[in-house]
Coordinates of C-alpha atoms in Angstrom, one line a residue:
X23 CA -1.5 35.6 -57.1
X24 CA 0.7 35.7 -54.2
X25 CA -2.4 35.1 -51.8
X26 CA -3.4 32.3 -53.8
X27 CA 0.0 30.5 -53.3
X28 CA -0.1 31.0 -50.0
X29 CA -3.2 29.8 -49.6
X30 CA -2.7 26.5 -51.1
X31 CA 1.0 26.4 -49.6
X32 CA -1.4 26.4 -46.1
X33 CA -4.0 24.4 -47.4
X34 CA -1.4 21.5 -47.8
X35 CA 0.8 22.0 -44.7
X36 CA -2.6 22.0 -43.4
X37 CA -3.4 18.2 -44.9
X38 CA 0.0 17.0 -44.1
X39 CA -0.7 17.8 -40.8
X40 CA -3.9 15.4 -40.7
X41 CA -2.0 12.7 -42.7
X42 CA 0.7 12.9 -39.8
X43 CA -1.8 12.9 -37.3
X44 CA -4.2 9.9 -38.6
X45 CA -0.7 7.8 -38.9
X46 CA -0.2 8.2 -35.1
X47 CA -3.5 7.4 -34.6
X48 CA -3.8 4.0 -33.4
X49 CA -7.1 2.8 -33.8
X50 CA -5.9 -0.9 -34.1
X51 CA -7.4 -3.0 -31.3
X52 CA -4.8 -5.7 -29.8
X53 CA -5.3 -9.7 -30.3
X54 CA -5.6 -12.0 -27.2
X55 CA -1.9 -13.0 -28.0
X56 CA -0.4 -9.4 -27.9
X57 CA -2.3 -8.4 -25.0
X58 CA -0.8 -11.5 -23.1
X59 CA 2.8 -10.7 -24.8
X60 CA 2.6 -7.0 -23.4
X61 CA 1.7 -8.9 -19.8
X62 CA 4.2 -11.4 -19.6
X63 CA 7.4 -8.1 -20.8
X64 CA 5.4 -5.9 -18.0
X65 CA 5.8 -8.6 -15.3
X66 CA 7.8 -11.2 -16.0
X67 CA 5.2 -14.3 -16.3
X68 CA 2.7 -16.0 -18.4
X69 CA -0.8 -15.5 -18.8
X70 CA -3.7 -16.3 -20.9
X71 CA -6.5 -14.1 -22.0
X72 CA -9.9 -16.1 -21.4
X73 CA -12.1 -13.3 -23.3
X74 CA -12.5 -10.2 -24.6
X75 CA -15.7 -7.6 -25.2
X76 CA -16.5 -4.3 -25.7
X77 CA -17.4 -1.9 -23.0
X78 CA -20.0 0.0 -23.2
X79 CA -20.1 3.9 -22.5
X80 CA -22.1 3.4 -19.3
X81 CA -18.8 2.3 -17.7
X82 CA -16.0 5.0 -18.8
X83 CA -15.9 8.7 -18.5
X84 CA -16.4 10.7 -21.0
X85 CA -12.8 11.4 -22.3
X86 CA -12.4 8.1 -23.1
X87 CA -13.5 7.5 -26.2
X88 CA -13.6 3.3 -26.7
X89 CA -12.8 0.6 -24.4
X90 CA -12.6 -2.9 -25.2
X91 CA -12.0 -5.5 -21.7
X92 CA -10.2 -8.8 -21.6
X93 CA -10.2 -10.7 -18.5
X94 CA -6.8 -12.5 -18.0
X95 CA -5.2 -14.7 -15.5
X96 CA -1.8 -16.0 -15.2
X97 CA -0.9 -19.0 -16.4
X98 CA 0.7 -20.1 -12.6
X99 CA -2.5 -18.7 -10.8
X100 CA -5.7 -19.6 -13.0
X101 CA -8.2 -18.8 -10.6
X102 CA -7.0 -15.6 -9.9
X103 CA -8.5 -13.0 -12.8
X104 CA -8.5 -9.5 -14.0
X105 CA -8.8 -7.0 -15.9
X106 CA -6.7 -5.3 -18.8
X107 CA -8.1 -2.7 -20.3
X108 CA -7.7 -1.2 -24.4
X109 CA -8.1 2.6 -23.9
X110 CA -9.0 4.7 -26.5
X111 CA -8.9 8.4 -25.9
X112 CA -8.4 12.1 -26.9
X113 CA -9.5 14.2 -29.7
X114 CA -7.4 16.7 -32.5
X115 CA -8.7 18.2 -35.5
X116 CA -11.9 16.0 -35.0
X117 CA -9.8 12.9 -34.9
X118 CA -10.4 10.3 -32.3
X119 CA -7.6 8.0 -30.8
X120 CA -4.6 10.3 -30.3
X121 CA -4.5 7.7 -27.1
X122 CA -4.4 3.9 -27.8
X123 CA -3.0 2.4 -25.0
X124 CA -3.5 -0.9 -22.4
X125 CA -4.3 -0.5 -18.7
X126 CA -4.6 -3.1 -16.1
X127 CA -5.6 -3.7 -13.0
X128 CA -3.1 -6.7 -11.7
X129 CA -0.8 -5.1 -8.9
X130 CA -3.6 -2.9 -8.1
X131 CA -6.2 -6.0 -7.5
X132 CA -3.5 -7.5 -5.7
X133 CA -2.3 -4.2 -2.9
X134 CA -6.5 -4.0 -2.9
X135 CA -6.7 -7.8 -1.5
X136 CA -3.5 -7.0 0.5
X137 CA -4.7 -4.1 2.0
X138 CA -7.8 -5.4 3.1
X139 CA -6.5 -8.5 4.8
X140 CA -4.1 -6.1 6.8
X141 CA -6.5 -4.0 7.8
X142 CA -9.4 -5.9 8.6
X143 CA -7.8 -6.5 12.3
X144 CA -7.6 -2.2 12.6
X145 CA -10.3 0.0 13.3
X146 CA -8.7 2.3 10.9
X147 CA -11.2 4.3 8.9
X148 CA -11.3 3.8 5.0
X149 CA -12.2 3.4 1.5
X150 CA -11.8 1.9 -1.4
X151 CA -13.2 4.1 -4.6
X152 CA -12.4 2.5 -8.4
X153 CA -12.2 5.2 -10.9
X154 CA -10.9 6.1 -14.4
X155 CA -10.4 4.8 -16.8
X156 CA -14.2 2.4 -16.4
X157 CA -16.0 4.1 -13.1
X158 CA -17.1 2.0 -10.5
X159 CA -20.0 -0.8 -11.2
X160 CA -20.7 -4.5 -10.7
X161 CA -18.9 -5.4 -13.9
X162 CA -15.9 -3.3 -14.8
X163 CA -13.3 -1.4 -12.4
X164 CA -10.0 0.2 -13.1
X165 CA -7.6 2.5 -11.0
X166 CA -8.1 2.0 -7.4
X167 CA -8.0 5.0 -5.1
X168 CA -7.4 4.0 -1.0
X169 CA -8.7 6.8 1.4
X170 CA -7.2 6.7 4.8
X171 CA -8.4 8.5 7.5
X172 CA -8.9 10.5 9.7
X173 CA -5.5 9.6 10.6
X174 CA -4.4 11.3 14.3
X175 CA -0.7 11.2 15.3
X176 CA -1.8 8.3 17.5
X177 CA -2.5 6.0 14.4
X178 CA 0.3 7.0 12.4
X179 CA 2.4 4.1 13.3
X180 CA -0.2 1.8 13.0
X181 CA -0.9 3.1 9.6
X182 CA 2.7 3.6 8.4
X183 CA 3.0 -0.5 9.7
X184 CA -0.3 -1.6 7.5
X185 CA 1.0 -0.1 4.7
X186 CA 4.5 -1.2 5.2
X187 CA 3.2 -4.8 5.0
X188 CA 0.7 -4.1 2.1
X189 CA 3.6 -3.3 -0.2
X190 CA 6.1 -5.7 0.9
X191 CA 3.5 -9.0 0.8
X192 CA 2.7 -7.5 -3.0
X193 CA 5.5 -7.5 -4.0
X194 CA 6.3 -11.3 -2.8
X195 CA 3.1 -12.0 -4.8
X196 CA 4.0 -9.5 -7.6
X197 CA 7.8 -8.8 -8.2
X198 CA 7.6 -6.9 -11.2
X199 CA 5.0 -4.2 -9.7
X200 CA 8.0 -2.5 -8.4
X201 CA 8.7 -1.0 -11.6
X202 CA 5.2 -0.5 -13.3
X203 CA 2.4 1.7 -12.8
X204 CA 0.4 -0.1 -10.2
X205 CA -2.6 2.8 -11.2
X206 CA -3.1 2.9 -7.4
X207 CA -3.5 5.7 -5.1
X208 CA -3.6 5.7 -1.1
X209 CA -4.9 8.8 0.3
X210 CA -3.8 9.6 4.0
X211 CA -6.0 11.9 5.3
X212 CA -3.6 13.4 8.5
X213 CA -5.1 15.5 11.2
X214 CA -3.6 17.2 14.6
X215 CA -5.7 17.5 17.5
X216 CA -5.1 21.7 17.4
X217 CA -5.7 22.6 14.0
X218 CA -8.7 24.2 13.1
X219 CA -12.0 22.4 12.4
X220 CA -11.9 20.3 9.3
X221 CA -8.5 21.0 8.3
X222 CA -6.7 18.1 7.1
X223 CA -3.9 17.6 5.8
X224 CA -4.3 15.4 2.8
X225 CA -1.5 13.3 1.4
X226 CA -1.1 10.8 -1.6
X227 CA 1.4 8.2 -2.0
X228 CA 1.5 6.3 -4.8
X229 CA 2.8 2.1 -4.1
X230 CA 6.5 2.0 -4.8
X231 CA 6.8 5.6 -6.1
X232 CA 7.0 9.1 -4.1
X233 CA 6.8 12.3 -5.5
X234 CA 8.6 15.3 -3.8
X235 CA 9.1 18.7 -4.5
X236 CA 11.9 20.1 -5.9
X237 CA 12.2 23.4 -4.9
X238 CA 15.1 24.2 -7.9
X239 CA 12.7 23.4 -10.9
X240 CA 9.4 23.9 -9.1
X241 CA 8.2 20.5 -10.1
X242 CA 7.4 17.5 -8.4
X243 CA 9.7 14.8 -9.1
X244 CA 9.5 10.9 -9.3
X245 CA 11.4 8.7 -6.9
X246 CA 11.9 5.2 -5.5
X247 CA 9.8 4.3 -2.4
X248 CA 11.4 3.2 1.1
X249 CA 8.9 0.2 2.2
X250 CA 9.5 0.2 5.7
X251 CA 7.2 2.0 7.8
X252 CA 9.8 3.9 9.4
X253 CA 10.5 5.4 6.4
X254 CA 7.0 5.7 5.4
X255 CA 5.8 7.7 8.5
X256 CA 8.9 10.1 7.9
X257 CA 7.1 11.1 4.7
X258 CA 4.1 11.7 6.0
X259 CA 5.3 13.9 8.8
X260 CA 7.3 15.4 6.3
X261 CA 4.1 16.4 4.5
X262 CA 2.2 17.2 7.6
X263 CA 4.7 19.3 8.7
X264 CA 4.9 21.9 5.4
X265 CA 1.2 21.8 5.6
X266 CA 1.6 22.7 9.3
X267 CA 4.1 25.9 8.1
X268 CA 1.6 26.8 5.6
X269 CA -1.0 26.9 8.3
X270 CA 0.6 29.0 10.6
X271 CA 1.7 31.6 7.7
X272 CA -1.9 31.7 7.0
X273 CA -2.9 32.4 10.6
X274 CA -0.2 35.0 11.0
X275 CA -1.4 37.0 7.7
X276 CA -5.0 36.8 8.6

């Protein structure tokens, strides 16, 4: 009898867990109006959704579970556009949509543009790769990755001045990216003429946000990003140099 009971008394915790779960499942997709709402509270200006579709799953990764796309432009700017993205992701107990969010792709169109004016009078080496959450095609792109490099000692200031004007001229043509999620990624790919072949020393900076390490909680932590390229090259060298400690220690074990 007691088994029974404690069956059932599982068997119900059990189903109040799935009722708990499929109310925090959003599957709800967003109306043109609340997708330019969210915009306008994220930056700070208008804009106007001109369409809407569903993405097919030739474009996103397979985590992702739906996708729908609007193209929007702002209301000051018409005939600039991009993208905003309805992600729907994740899986528990079977359940799709434990992620319903929207992604977009303004401040990040905007430092790609940027970045490529500023660097078209450089014979820097780079790249520009679109990834999650829709990979890379002729229609669709989301999260923009920037690979810089090889980058010598030589072309650090260069660099650290590029980027320096990248983020200052997006942020005269997007205030508000300064506190969002940009869902950009520059990759500086830092080398020293005497290190070992192919050793580089790779380091990510993310527009308007570093991440250091805090050696107390063992974690990396969040911070605000110093714009000028003075400050900018002192990160990387920071970087450089732990990488160059690691090195060494490696050398001196081996």
């Amino acid at each position: 009898m007691a088994g029974k009971i404690k069956a059932r008394v599982c068997f119900a915790s059990l189903i109040c867990a799935l009722m708990v779960l499929l109310i925090s499942c959003d599957f709800r997709l967003m109306s043109k109006g609340e997708v330019e709402e969210y915009l306008e509270r994220q930056y700070g200006q208008e804009f106007s959704v001109l369409s809407s579709e569903s993405v097919t799953d030739d474009y996103y990764d397979e985590e992702v579970w739906r996708v729908r796309a609007y193209i929007v432009s702002p209301k000051d700017n018409p005939h600039t556009c991009f993208c905003a993205f309805q992600v729907v992701e994740g899986e528990s107990f079977g359940v799709f949509g434990f992620r319903n969010y929207l992604h977009n792709t303004y401040a990040g169109d905007i430092i790609g543009e940027v970045f490529l004016e500023q660097v078209a009078d450089t014979e820097l080496e780079y790249e520009l790769d679109y990834t999650y959450p829709v990979k890379s095609s002729s229609k669709y792109h989301s999260n923009l990755q920037i690979k810089i490099g090889p980058v010598f000692p030589e072309d650090l200031t260069e660099v650290c001045e590029l980027l320096s004007r990248t983020f200052t001229d997006t942020l005269e043509k997007v205030p508000g990216a300064e506190e969002e999620n940009t869902s950009t990624r520059i990759q500086i790919q830092y080398r020293e003429p005497n290190w070992p072949d192919e050793e580089f020393c790779v380091i990510w900076m993310e527009p308007f946000a570093l991440y250091e390490w805090n050696h107390g909680t063992s974690r990396y932590e969040k911070g605000a990003m110093d714009t000028d390229a003075a400050s900018i090259q002192e990160y990387i060298l920071d970087e450089a140099g732990e990488y160059k400690k690691r090195l060494e220690q490696a050398e001196s074990e081996g």
